[in-house]
Short mmCIF file of C-alpha atoms and ligand atoms in Angstrom, two decimals:
data_model
loop_
_atom_site.label_atom_id
_atom_site.label_comp_id
_atom_site.label_asym_id
_atom_site.label_seq_id
_atom_site.Cartn_x
_atom_site.Cartn_y
_atom_site.Cartn_z
CA MET A 16 23.27 18.86 -11.41
CA THR A 17 21.52 16.09 -13.33
CA THR A 18 17.85 16.70 -13.97
CA TYR A 19 15.64 13.76 -14.64
CA SER A 20 12.60 14.23 -16.79
CA ILE A 21 10.45 11.80 -18.62
CA THR A 22 7.87 12.34 -21.31
CA TYR A 23 4.88 10.05 -21.26
CA PRO A 24 3.84 8.73 -24.67
CA PRO A 25 0.59 10.13 -26.01
CA LYS A 26 -2.58 8.20 -25.27
CA PRO A 27 -3.07 5.61 -27.98
CA LYS A 28 -6.07 5.52 -30.25
CA ALA A 29 -7.19 1.98 -30.78
CA ASP A 30 -9.50 0.37 -33.22
CA ARG A 31 -11.97 -1.84 -31.35
CA ALA A 32 -11.10 -4.68 -33.72
CA ASP A 33 -7.50 -4.69 -32.40
CA LEU A 34 -8.51 -5.12 -28.79
CA PRO A 35 -9.14 -8.16 -26.63
CA PRO A 36 -12.79 -8.60 -25.66
CA GLY A 37 -14.35 -6.72 -22.76
CA PRO A 38 -17.70 -5.72 -21.25
CA PRO A 39 -20.13 -3.71 -23.42
CA GLU A 40 -19.56 0.03 -23.39
CA LEU A 41 -21.64 3.15 -23.86
CA PRO A 42 -20.88 5.52 -26.76
CA ILE A 43 -18.41 8.32 -25.89
CA VAL A 44 -18.13 7.59 -22.14
CA GLY A 45 -17.27 3.89 -22.49
CA GLN A 46 -17.33 2.30 -19.04
CA SER A 47 -16.09 5.40 -17.21
CA PHE A 48 -19.18 5.86 -15.02
CA ARG A 49 -19.27 2.20 -14.09
CA TYR A 50 -15.60 2.45 -13.15
CA ILE A 51 -16.24 5.45 -10.93
CA ARG A 52 -19.26 3.78 -9.25
CA ASN A 53 -17.87 0.29 -8.82
CA PRO A 54 -14.32 -0.35 -10.10
CA VAL A 55 -14.12 -3.81 -8.52
CA GLY A 56 -17.41 -4.88 -10.16
CA LEU A 57 -16.26 -3.65 -13.57
CA MET A 58 -12.94 -5.48 -13.28
CA GLN A 59 -14.66 -8.66 -12.08
CA GLU A 60 -16.91 -8.57 -15.13
CA ALA A 61 -14.03 -7.75 -17.50
CA ALA A 62 -12.05 -10.72 -16.16
CA THR A 63 -14.84 -13.06 -17.29
CA TYR A 64 -14.00 -12.11 -20.91
CA GLY A 65 -10.52 -13.62 -20.70
CA ASP A 66 -7.13 -13.43 -19.02
CA LEU A 67 -6.51 -10.24 -20.98
CA ALA A 68 -9.56 -8.03 -21.40
CA THR A 69 -10.26 -4.46 -22.44
CA MET A 70 -11.79 -1.82 -20.24
CA SER A 71 -12.81 1.45 -21.76
CA VAL A 72 -12.27 3.98 -18.99
CA LYS A 73 -12.10 7.23 -20.94
CA PRO A 74 -9.80 8.78 -21.92
CA ALA A 75 -7.43 5.90 -21.16
CA LEU A 76 -7.18 2.66 -23.00
CA ALA A 77 -7.00 0.09 -20.23
CA TYR A 78 -6.26 -3.61 -20.38
CA LEU A 79 -7.00 -5.96 -17.52
CA ALA A 80 -4.44 -8.74 -17.02
CA SER A 81 -5.78 -11.36 -14.61
CA HIS A 82 -3.52 -14.36 -15.22
CA PRO A 83 -0.30 -14.83 -13.18
CA ASP A 84 1.78 -15.45 -16.33
CA LEU A 85 0.61 -12.19 -17.90
CA ILE A 86 1.33 -10.29 -14.70
CA ARG A 87 4.83 -11.76 -14.60
CA GLN A 88 5.35 -10.69 -18.22
CA LEU A 89 4.17 -7.18 -17.32
CA PHE A 90 6.05 -6.71 -14.03
CA VAL A 91 9.23 -8.69 -14.76
CA ASP A 92 9.87 -9.58 -18.41
CA ASN A 93 8.78 -6.18 -19.79
CA HIS A 94 9.83 -4.02 -16.86
CA ARG A 95 12.03 -1.79 -19.03
CA SER A 96 9.13 -0.95 -21.34
CA VAL A 97 6.62 -0.02 -18.64
CA GLY A 98 6.33 2.29 -15.64
CA ARG A 99 3.76 3.98 -13.44
CA GLY A 100 3.42 6.92 -15.85
CA ARG A 101 0.11 8.71 -15.88
CA MET A 102 -1.40 6.22 -13.45
CA THR A 103 0.07 8.20 -10.55
CA LEU A 104 -0.60 11.75 -11.78
CA THR A 105 -2.83 12.60 -8.81
CA LEU A 106 -0.47 11.02 -6.32
CA GLN A 107 2.22 13.35 -7.64
CA TYR A 108 0.33 16.29 -6.06
CA LEU A 109 1.27 14.83 -2.69
CA MET A 110 4.36 12.73 -3.29
CA GLY A 111 6.14 14.77 -5.95
CA MET A 112 8.64 12.44 -7.60
CA GLY A 113 9.36 9.81 -4.95
CA LEU A 114 9.77 6.08 -5.44
CA VAL A 115 6.09 5.40 -6.11
CA THR A 116 5.65 8.07 -8.77
CA ALA A 117 9.11 8.23 -10.42
CA ASP A 118 9.92 6.25 -13.54
CA GLY A 119 12.97 5.57 -15.70
CA PRO A 120 16.47 6.70 -14.61
CA LEU A 121 15.20 8.67 -11.58
CA HIS A 122 13.39 5.61 -10.23
CA LEU A 123 16.43 3.40 -10.86
CA ARG A 124 18.73 5.78 -9.02
CA GLN A 125 16.39 6.31 -6.07
CA ARG A 126 15.69 2.60 -5.72
CA ARG A 127 19.42 1.87 -5.76
CA LEU A 128 20.06 4.48 -3.06
CA MET A 129 17.10 3.56 -0.88
CA GLN A 130 17.11 -0.23 -1.06
CA PRO A 131 19.96 -0.63 1.51
CA GLN A 132 18.01 1.47 4.04
CA PHE A 133 15.34 -1.26 4.01
CA HIS A 134 17.74 -4.14 4.48
CA HIS A 135 16.38 -6.34 7.27
CA ARG A 136 19.36 -5.58 9.51
CA ARG A 137 18.71 -1.85 9.20
CA ILE A 138 14.99 -2.06 9.97
CA GLU A 139 15.37 -4.59 12.80
CA SER A 140 15.93 -1.76 15.25
CA TYR A 141 12.38 -0.53 14.56
CA GLY A 142 10.92 -3.72 16.08
CA GLU A 143 11.18 -2.35 19.60
CA ILE A 144 9.42 0.86 18.60
CA MET A 145 6.57 -1.18 17.09
CA THR A 146 6.13 -3.31 20.21
CA ASP A 147 6.42 -0.39 22.66
CA PHE A 148 3.99 1.82 20.79
CA THR A 149 1.43 -0.99 20.58
CA LEU A 150 1.73 -1.76 24.30
CA ARG A 151 1.20 1.91 25.05
CA HIS A 152 -1.65 2.34 22.57
CA GLN A 153 -3.81 -0.49 23.93
CA GLN A 154 -3.55 0.73 27.51
CA ARG A 155 -6.48 3.04 26.89
CA TRP A 156 -8.74 0.15 25.83
CA GLN A 157 -11.21 -1.25 28.38
CA ASP A 158 -12.83 -4.65 28.59
CA GLY A 159 -16.22 -4.47 26.79
CA ASP A 160 -15.34 -1.33 24.79
CA ARG A 161 -16.77 -0.90 21.32
CA ILE A 162 -14.04 0.65 19.18
CA ASP A 163 -13.58 1.55 15.53
CA LEU A 164 -10.73 -0.82 14.92
CA ALA A 165 -9.92 0.73 11.52
CA ALA A 166 -9.34 4.13 13.15
CA GLU A 167 -7.33 2.55 15.98
CA MET A 168 -5.04 0.68 13.57
CA SER A 169 -4.61 3.82 11.50
CA GLU A 170 -3.60 5.87 14.55
CA LEU A 171 -1.23 3.20 15.81
CA THR A 172 0.55 2.74 12.45
CA LEU A 173 0.69 6.53 12.10
CA HIS A 174 2.62 6.79 15.37
CA VAL A 175 4.96 3.98 14.31
CA VAL A 176 5.68 5.51 10.90
CA VAL A 177 6.26 9.01 12.29
CA LYS A 178 8.67 7.63 14.90
CA THR A 179 10.61 5.46 12.44
CA LEU A 180 10.73 8.13 9.73
CA PHE A 181 11.36 11.22 11.83
CA ASP A 182 12.12 10.02 15.36
CA LEU A 183 9.17 12.11 16.53
CA ASP A 184 6.66 11.07 19.15
CA LEU A 185 5.07 14.24 20.45
CA PRO A 186 1.36 13.29 20.36
CA ASP A 187 0.13 16.71 19.19
CA THR A 188 2.65 16.96 16.35
CA VAL A 189 1.90 13.40 15.26
CA ARG A 190 -1.83 14.14 15.31
CA ARG A 191 -1.32 17.28 13.23
CA ILE A 192 0.81 15.42 10.71
CA GLY A 193 -1.85 12.69 10.55
CA ALA A 194 -4.65 15.24 10.06
CA ALA A 195 -2.75 17.12 7.33
CA PHE A 196 -1.98 13.88 5.59
CA GLU A 197 -5.61 12.72 5.83
CA LEU A 198 -6.74 16.00 4.20
CA SER A 199 -4.41 15.57 1.25
CA ASN A 200 -5.19 11.89 1.05
CA ASP A 201 -8.94 12.51 0.87
CA TYR A 202 -8.38 15.06 -1.85
CA ILE A 203 -6.26 12.71 -3.92
CA LYS A 204 -8.75 9.90 -3.60
CA SER A 205 -11.66 12.07 -4.62
CA ARG A 206 -9.72 13.45 -7.62
CA ASP A 207 -8.34 10.11 -8.76
CA ASN A 208 -11.48 9.01 -10.59
CA GLN A 209 -11.92 12.28 -12.48
CA PRO A 210 -10.88 12.76 -16.08
CA PRO A 211 -7.39 14.39 -16.13
CA ALA A 212 -8.60 17.66 -17.65
CA ALA A 213 -11.20 18.17 -14.86
CA ARG A 214 -8.62 17.17 -12.28
CA ARG A 215 -6.10 19.72 -13.53
CA LEU A 216 -8.76 22.45 -13.68
CA PHE A 217 -10.02 21.77 -10.13
CA HIS A 218 -6.46 21.72 -8.89
CA ARG A 219 -5.88 25.25 -10.17
CA LEU A 220 -9.17 26.79 -8.96
CA PRO A 221 -9.40 28.15 -5.40
CA LEU A 222 -12.24 25.76 -4.50
CA PRO A 223 -12.76 24.91 -0.80
CA PHE A 224 -11.48 21.32 -1.14
CA THR A 225 -8.45 22.40 -3.20
CA ARG A 226 -7.58 25.04 -0.62
CA ARG A 227 -7.94 22.54 2.23
CA PHE A 228 -5.61 20.18 0.40
CA LYS A 229 -3.03 22.86 -0.23
CA ARG A 230 -3.16 23.94 3.43
CA GLY A 231 -2.54 20.35 4.56
CA LEU A 232 0.29 19.97 2.07
CA ALA A 233 1.88 23.24 3.16
CA TYR A 234 1.92 21.98 6.77
CA LEU A 235 3.49 18.67 5.75
CA ASP A 236 6.12 20.45 3.62
CA ALA A 237 6.99 22.93 6.35
CA THR A 238 7.32 20.13 8.93
CA VAL A 239 9.54 17.99 6.71
CA TYR A 240 11.78 20.85 5.58
CA ASP A 241 12.15 22.02 9.22
CA LEU A 242 13.18 18.52 10.23
CA ILE A 243 15.69 18.36 7.37
CA GLU A 244 17.20 21.65 8.48
CA GLN A 245 17.37 20.55 12.12
CA ARG A 246 19.06 17.29 11.13
CA ARG A 247 21.62 19.13 9.04
CA GLU A 248 22.36 21.46 11.97
CA THR A 249 22.51 18.91 14.76
CA GLY A 250 24.15 16.03 12.90
CA LEU A 251 22.95 12.97 11.11
CA ASP A 252 23.74 10.17 13.51
CA GLY A 253 20.13 9.17 14.10
CA ASN A 254 18.68 5.88 12.93
CA ASP A 255 15.41 7.34 11.65
CA LEU A 256 14.79 6.96 7.90
CA LEU A 257 15.05 10.72 7.36
CA SER A 258 18.61 10.78 8.78
CA LEU A 259 19.52 7.68 6.79
CA LEU A 260 18.30 9.24 3.54
CA LEU A 261 20.17 12.49 4.25
CA ASN A 262 23.31 10.43 4.82
CA VAL A 263 23.10 8.45 1.59
CA ARG A 264 26.02 8.95 -0.80
CA ASP A 265 25.74 7.93 -4.44
CA ASP A 266 29.08 6.34 -5.39
CA GLU A 267 28.02 6.16 -9.02
CA ALA A 268 27.21 9.88 -9.37
CA GLU A 269 29.00 11.53 -12.27
CA ASN A 270 28.94 15.02 -10.69
CA PRO A 271 29.90 15.59 -7.04
CA GLU A 272 26.72 17.63 -6.46
CA ASP A 273 24.65 14.59 -7.47
CA ALA A 274 26.21 12.40 -4.78
CA VAL A 275 23.56 13.40 -2.23
CA MET A 276 19.82 13.76 -2.63
CA THR A 277 18.47 17.29 -2.87
CA ASP A 278 16.24 18.45 0.00
CA GLN A 279 13.29 18.26 -2.33
CA GLN A 280 14.07 14.67 -3.30
CA VAL A 281 14.39 13.72 0.37
CA ARG A 282 11.05 15.48 1.05
CA ASP A 283 9.40 13.56 -1.80
CA GLU A 284 10.79 10.26 -0.55
CA VAL A 285 9.77 10.67 3.08
CA ILE A 286 6.27 11.82 2.17
CA THR A 287 6.08 8.82 -0.19
CA LEU A 288 7.21 6.40 2.53
CA PHE A 289 4.81 7.99 4.96
CA ALA A 290 1.88 7.67 2.53
CA ALA A 291 2.77 4.21 1.23
CA GLY A 292 3.66 2.69 4.57
CA HIS A 293 1.02 3.86 6.97
CA GLU A 294 -2.42 3.18 5.59
CA THR A 295 -1.52 -0.08 3.83
CA THR A 296 -0.39 -1.73 7.06
CA ALA A 297 -3.38 -0.34 8.98
CA VAL A 298 -5.75 -1.77 6.36
CA ALA A 299 -4.01 -5.17 6.43
CA LEU A 300 -4.39 -5.30 10.22
CA THR A 301 -8.01 -4.18 10.14
CA TRP A 302 -9.05 -6.97 7.75
CA THR A 303 -6.99 -9.50 9.69
CA TRP A 304 -8.80 -8.66 12.93
CA TYR A 305 -12.13 -8.79 11.12
CA LEU A 306 -11.37 -12.28 9.76
CA LEU A 307 -10.16 -13.47 13.17
CA ALA A 308 -13.26 -12.07 14.87
CA THR A 309 -15.57 -13.81 12.41
CA HIS A 310 -13.66 -17.14 12.65
CA PRO A 311 -13.51 -17.84 16.41
CA ASP A 312 -11.80 -21.20 15.91
CA VAL A 313 -8.92 -19.51 14.03
CA GLN A 314 -8.76 -16.75 16.65
CA ALA A 315 -8.52 -19.42 19.37
CA GLY A 316 -5.64 -21.12 17.50
CA PHE A 317 -3.91 -17.75 17.11
CA HIS A 318 -4.19 -17.08 20.86
CA ALA A 319 -2.89 -20.57 21.65
CA GLU A 320 0.14 -19.97 19.41
CA LEU A 321 0.91 -16.66 21.13
CA ASP A 322 0.56 -18.22 24.59
CA ASP A 323 2.76 -21.11 23.58
CA VAL A 324 5.54 -19.19 21.79
CA ILE A 325 5.61 -15.89 23.70
CA GLY A 326 3.60 -16.30 26.89
CA ASP A 327 3.27 -13.07 28.86
CA ARG A 328 6.49 -11.31 27.90
CA ALA A 329 6.73 -8.69 25.15
CA PRO A 330 7.25 -10.24 21.69
CA THR A 331 10.59 -9.70 19.96
CA LEU A 332 11.86 -10.22 16.43
CA ASP A 333 13.26 -13.60 17.46
CA ASP A 334 9.71 -14.83 18.07
CA LEU A 335 8.48 -14.04 14.58
CA PRO A 336 9.85 -17.13 12.77
CA ASN A 337 8.07 -19.28 15.37
CA LEU A 338 4.64 -17.73 14.76
CA ALA A 339 3.73 -20.01 11.87
CA LEU A 340 -0.05 -19.72 12.23
CA THR A 341 0.13 -15.93 12.62
CA ASP A 342 2.07 -15.84 9.36
CA GLN A 343 -0.56 -17.99 7.62
CA ILE A 344 -3.38 -15.82 8.98
CA LEU A 345 -1.79 -12.63 7.69
CA THR A 346 -0.97 -14.23 4.33
CA GLU A 347 -4.55 -15.45 3.91
CA SER A 348 -5.99 -12.12 5.04
CA MET A 349 -3.95 -10.23 2.40
CA ARG A 350 -5.15 -12.77 -0.17
CA LEU A 351 -8.82 -12.06 0.49
CA TYR A 352 -8.40 -8.35 1.23
CA PRO A 353 -5.20 -7.17 -0.48
CA PRO A 354 -4.54 -3.71 1.03
CA ILE A 355 -3.49 -2.47 -2.44
CA TRP A 356 -6.31 -4.11 -4.32
CA SER A 357 -5.07 -3.27 -7.81
CA THR A 358 -1.81 -2.08 -9.33
CA GLY A 359 -0.70 -1.68 -12.89
CA ARG A 360 1.71 -0.23 -15.37
CA MET A 361 1.62 2.22 -18.23
CA THR A 362 3.43 1.11 -21.38
CA PHE A 363 6.24 3.45 -22.47
CA GLU A 364 6.75 1.43 -25.64
CA PRO A 365 4.65 -1.26 -27.31
CA ILE A 366 4.67 -4.70 -25.71
CA GLU A 367 2.99 -7.98 -26.45
CA LEU A 368 0.77 -9.77 -23.94
CA ASP A 369 -1.12 -13.00 -24.54
CA GLY A 370 -0.59 -12.57 -28.28
CA TRP A 371 -2.08 -9.06 -28.28
CA HIS A 372 -0.19 -5.96 -29.35
CA ILE A 373 -0.35 -3.36 -26.58
CA PRO A 374 0.52 0.11 -27.88
CA ALA A 375 2.66 2.65 -26.00
CA GLY A 376 0.69 4.88 -23.64
CA ALA A 377 -1.83 2.21 -22.58
CA ALA A 378 -2.67 1.27 -18.99
CA VAL A 379 -2.42 -2.39 -18.04
CA VAL A 380 -4.16 -3.13 -14.76
CA ALA A 381 -3.22 -6.15 -12.65
CA PRO A 382 -5.88 -6.47 -9.94
CA GLN A 383 -4.78 -8.40 -6.83
CA PHE A 384 -8.37 -8.52 -5.59
CA ILE A 385 -9.46 -10.59 -8.60
CA VAL A 386 -6.40 -12.79 -9.09
CA HIS A 387 -6.26 -13.66 -5.37
CA ARG A 388 -9.86 -14.91 -5.55
CA ASP A 389 -9.45 -17.04 -8.67
CA ALA A 390 -10.60 -20.66 -8.16
CA ARG A 391 -7.88 -21.82 -10.59
CA TRP A 392 -5.27 -21.13 -7.91
CA PHE A 393 -7.22 -21.19 -4.66
CA GLU A 394 -9.73 -23.89 -3.77
CA ASP A 395 -12.87 -22.40 -2.20
CA PRO A 396 -11.41 -18.98 -2.99
CA LEU A 397 -13.86 -16.99 -0.88
CA GLU A 398 -13.23 -19.04 2.27
CA PHE A 399 -10.81 -17.77 4.92
CA ARG A 400 -8.55 -20.80 5.31
CA PRO A 401 -5.10 -19.88 6.71
CA ASP A 402 -4.16 -23.58 6.82
CA ARG A 403 -4.04 -23.70 3.01
CA TRP A 404 -0.63 -21.95 3.19
CA THR A 405 1.46 -25.07 3.68
CA PRO A 406 5.05 -25.04 2.34
CA GLU A 407 3.97 -27.36 -0.51
CA PHE A 408 1.07 -25.10 -1.45
CA ARG A 409 3.33 -22.05 -1.53
CA GLU A 410 5.87 -23.89 -3.64
CA ASN A 411 3.32 -24.96 -6.25
CA LEU A 412 1.53 -21.64 -6.52
CA PRO A 413 2.35 -19.68 -9.71
CA ARG A 414 4.46 -16.65 -8.72
CA PHE A 415 1.90 -13.99 -9.54
CA ALA A 416 -1.22 -15.78 -8.30
CA TYR A 417 -0.49 -14.04 -4.97
CA TYR A 418 1.25 -10.66 -4.99
CA PRO A 419 0.00 -8.30 -2.27
CA PHE A 420 3.34 -6.45 -2.47
CA GLY A 421 3.55 -6.40 -6.28
CA GLY A 422 6.69 -7.72 -7.93
CA GLY A 423 9.64 -7.29 -10.24
CA PRO A 424 11.96 -4.30 -9.84
CA ARG A 425 9.09 -2.27 -8.37
CA LEU A 426 8.25 -4.71 -5.62
CA CYS A 427 7.18 -2.88 -2.47
CA ILE A 428 10.35 -1.62 -0.80
CA GLY A 429 8.65 -1.77 2.61
CA GLU A 430 7.57 -5.41 2.44
CA GLY A 431 9.94 -6.57 5.21
CA PHE A 432 9.00 -3.56 7.35
CA ALA A 433 5.29 -4.31 6.84
CA TRP A 434 5.53 -8.01 7.77
CA MET A 435 7.52 -7.18 10.87
CA GLU A 436 5.13 -4.43 11.94
CA ALA A 437 1.96 -6.39 11.22
CA LYS A 438 3.15 -9.49 13.10
CA LEU A 439 4.43 -7.59 16.14
CA LEU A 440 1.24 -5.53 16.40
CA LEU A 441 -0.94 -8.64 16.02
CA ALA A 442 1.11 -10.47 18.65
CA VAL A 443 1.03 -7.68 21.26
CA LEU A 444 -2.69 -7.10 20.85
CA GLY A 445 -3.59 -10.80 20.50
CA GLN A 446 -1.81 -11.59 23.78
CA ARG A 447 -4.22 -9.28 25.55
CA TRP A 448 -7.43 -8.96 23.55
CA ARG A 449 -10.12 -11.04 21.86
CA MET A 450 -12.06 -9.24 19.13
CA ARG A 451 -15.77 -9.67 18.42
CA HIS A 452 -17.10 -8.08 15.27
CA ASP A 453 -20.19 -5.94 15.81
CA ALA A 454 -22.96 -8.18 14.43
CA GLY A 455 -25.04 -5.20 13.21
CA HIS A 456 -22.24 -3.92 10.98
CA LYS A 457 -22.47 -4.80 7.30
CA ILE A 458 -19.15 -5.07 5.48
CA GLU A 459 -18.83 -2.90 2.40
CA LEU A 460 -15.64 -2.31 0.47
CA GLN A 461 -14.22 1.14 -0.18
CA PRO A 462 -11.76 0.47 -3.00
CA LEU A 463 -9.74 3.68 -3.26
CA VAL A 464 -5.94 3.46 -3.47
CA SER A 465 -6.18 1.02 -0.58
CA LEU A 466 -9.04 -1.32 0.21
CA ARG A 467 -10.64 0.16 3.29
CA PRO A 468 -13.86 -1.10 4.86
CA LYS A 469 -16.52 1.55 4.31
CA GLY A 470 -17.60 3.22 7.55
CA GLY A 471 -14.79 1.75 9.63
CA MET A 472 -14.73 -1.55 11.52
CA PRO A 473 -16.73 -1.60 14.78
CA MET A 474 -15.36 -4.21 17.13
CA HIS A 475 -16.08 -5.27 20.73
CA LEU A 476 -13.07 -5.88 22.93
CA GLU A 477 -12.78 -8.70 25.42
CA ARG A 478 -9.78 -8.74 27.73
CA ARG A 479 -7.93 -12.07 27.69
CA LYS A 480 -5.64 -11.55 30.63
C1 HEM B 124 0.77 -4.38 4.26
C2 HEM B 124 1.47 -3.33 3.89
C3 HEM B 124 1.85 -2.98 2.48
C4 HEM B 124 1.33 -3.42 1.29
C5 HEM B 124 0.21 -4.42 1.07
C6 HEM B 124 2.07 -2.76 0.24
C7 HEM B 124 1.85 -2.96 -1.11
C8 HEM B 124 2.56 -2.36 -2.12
C9 HEM B 124 2.35 -2.59 -3.53
C10 HEM B 124 1.30 -3.51 -4.12
C11 HEM B 124 3.23 -1.82 -4.20
C12 HEM B 124 3.35 -1.71 -5.71
C13 HEM B 124 4.26 -2.76 -6.23
C14 HEM B 124 4.18 -2.90 -7.73
O1 HEM B 124 3.62 -2.06 -8.42
O2 HEM B 124 4.74 -3.90 -8.23
C15 HEM B 124 4.01 -1.09 -3.23
C16 HEM B 124 5.02 -0.21 -3.54
C17 HEM B 124 5.69 0.53 -2.61
N1 HEM B 124 5.57 0.45 -1.23
FE1 HEM B 124 4.38 -0.82 -0.21
N2 HEM B 124 3.01 -1.93 0.80
C18 HEM B 124 2.91 -2.04 2.16
C19 HEM B 124 3.70 -1.41 3.10
C20 HEM B 124 4.70 -0.52 2.81
C21 HEM B 124 5.57 0.10 3.78
C22 HEM B 124 5.53 -0.18 5.28
C23 HEM B 124 6.38 0.97 3.09
C24 HEM B 124 7.47 1.88 3.60
C25 HEM B 124 7.84 2.00 4.84
C26 HEM B 124 6.03 0.87 1.69
C27 HEM B 124 6.61 1.59 0.67
C28 HEM B 124 6.41 1.37 -0.68
C29 HEM B 124 7.10 2.09 -1.73
C30 HEM B 124 8.09 3.22 -1.55
C31 HEM B 124 6.65 1.56 -2.94
C32 HEM B 124 7.12 1.95 -4.35
C33 HEM B 124 8.26 1.04 -4.74
C34 HEM B 124 8.80 1.29 -6.15
O3 HEM B 124 8.03 1.59 -7.05
O4 HEM B 124 10.03 1.13 -6.33
N3 HEM B 124 5.01 -0.05 1.55
N4 HEM B 124 3.60 -1.45 -1.96
#
């Protein structure tokens, strides 16, 4: 059996004179505390020093690339020299070595095997699940209710992902999976900003939060391995992603035993898909509803489009190409509030960016939140203006001025799934409900792995029909 292992290059030591400019730093700690307190603020300031700037977030050497050409060079031109590397060390506690965390030959193989499962014809059959679950979910809403829309979107996308991944819809099991995942997610987010040595130490000690995390993880593991066993016993003719992954055969495998994924690899991939696909879509929907609620004229146009194209029947995939304004609204919402607000790469070998030598082992951060709000590419960048997304505007926009799903060989594998889900959910709910943002609620960002609104998103519901 082939084993894939990869050694990350050591962290580089750099002489300040060799680095692009960046914000002032404190001795020893650099900008680490500022990064922990307010990562978006630090990156916004760093970007004012140039398209390539230095951030000193100890112990890493981090560069900030905030120009579309540099991001293209990083994600596309230099893709063989970079990977996720140490940037996903904490995520590995949950995901193991799935698509998000794997690099090198393992990533190449897994991407090759998994890409066909996300072909639009394969995922089309999930459209009905998305519509049905949304219809069912909103039945508990009442006219005049005040809801936490962020929690509602999270629960709804959780049910969709569990059904499409595992073909499971028992409410109690789904809730338990969601709770276990939330526990491990919270743990990862709170560890992510710690120096690696502290992180590793905490992970080994039997501290209350570490034990909670490990309990949640044990439940997720047991559930997934049980499902794998059941599938193997009862046959693999289902259309859920778990069955599809268990069915995959690698025609290029050199050894027969490598032709299928091991149970552990399948476990890592489904937990990865679960983690990467659930919260991101929920966050995208939450910000979209917030922007609609605070722009009543756009919300009215959105409702008019739904009435015109779909009327009172349930939306289907065939309707989606005709929902041009809905598409623009979602595109503009992910510009202002990219659900993954920052991504990046670690260099496995030296590369050159903007004339600067970047050594192996460095982190290069490419922050969607900053690039998407750059006045060089977007007029009135802080304004919510869905109508800016005309075909001409899209055509003239530099490729990496807008990249909510990343790009290059590591482009989000679930992009098609996410667009389909987000549009169907928006359509079903928009046919029936008007949202009014709670005026007393102040928006604050919570930039963890995804860009959640701090304290949820209180919203008043008004029934349309
Ligand atoms: C609005 C929803 C979503 C957003 C904004 C989003 C965004 C992203 C971004 C920015 C990346 C990193 C790309 C890069 O580094 O170049 C990514 C990777 C990934 N996403 Fe998504 N995603 C979403 C939904 C989904 C869904 C629904 C799934 C699965 C069902 C998914 C699965 C993945 C996986 C597996 C990767 C890693 C791909 C690789 O490295 O080969 N995502 N996503």
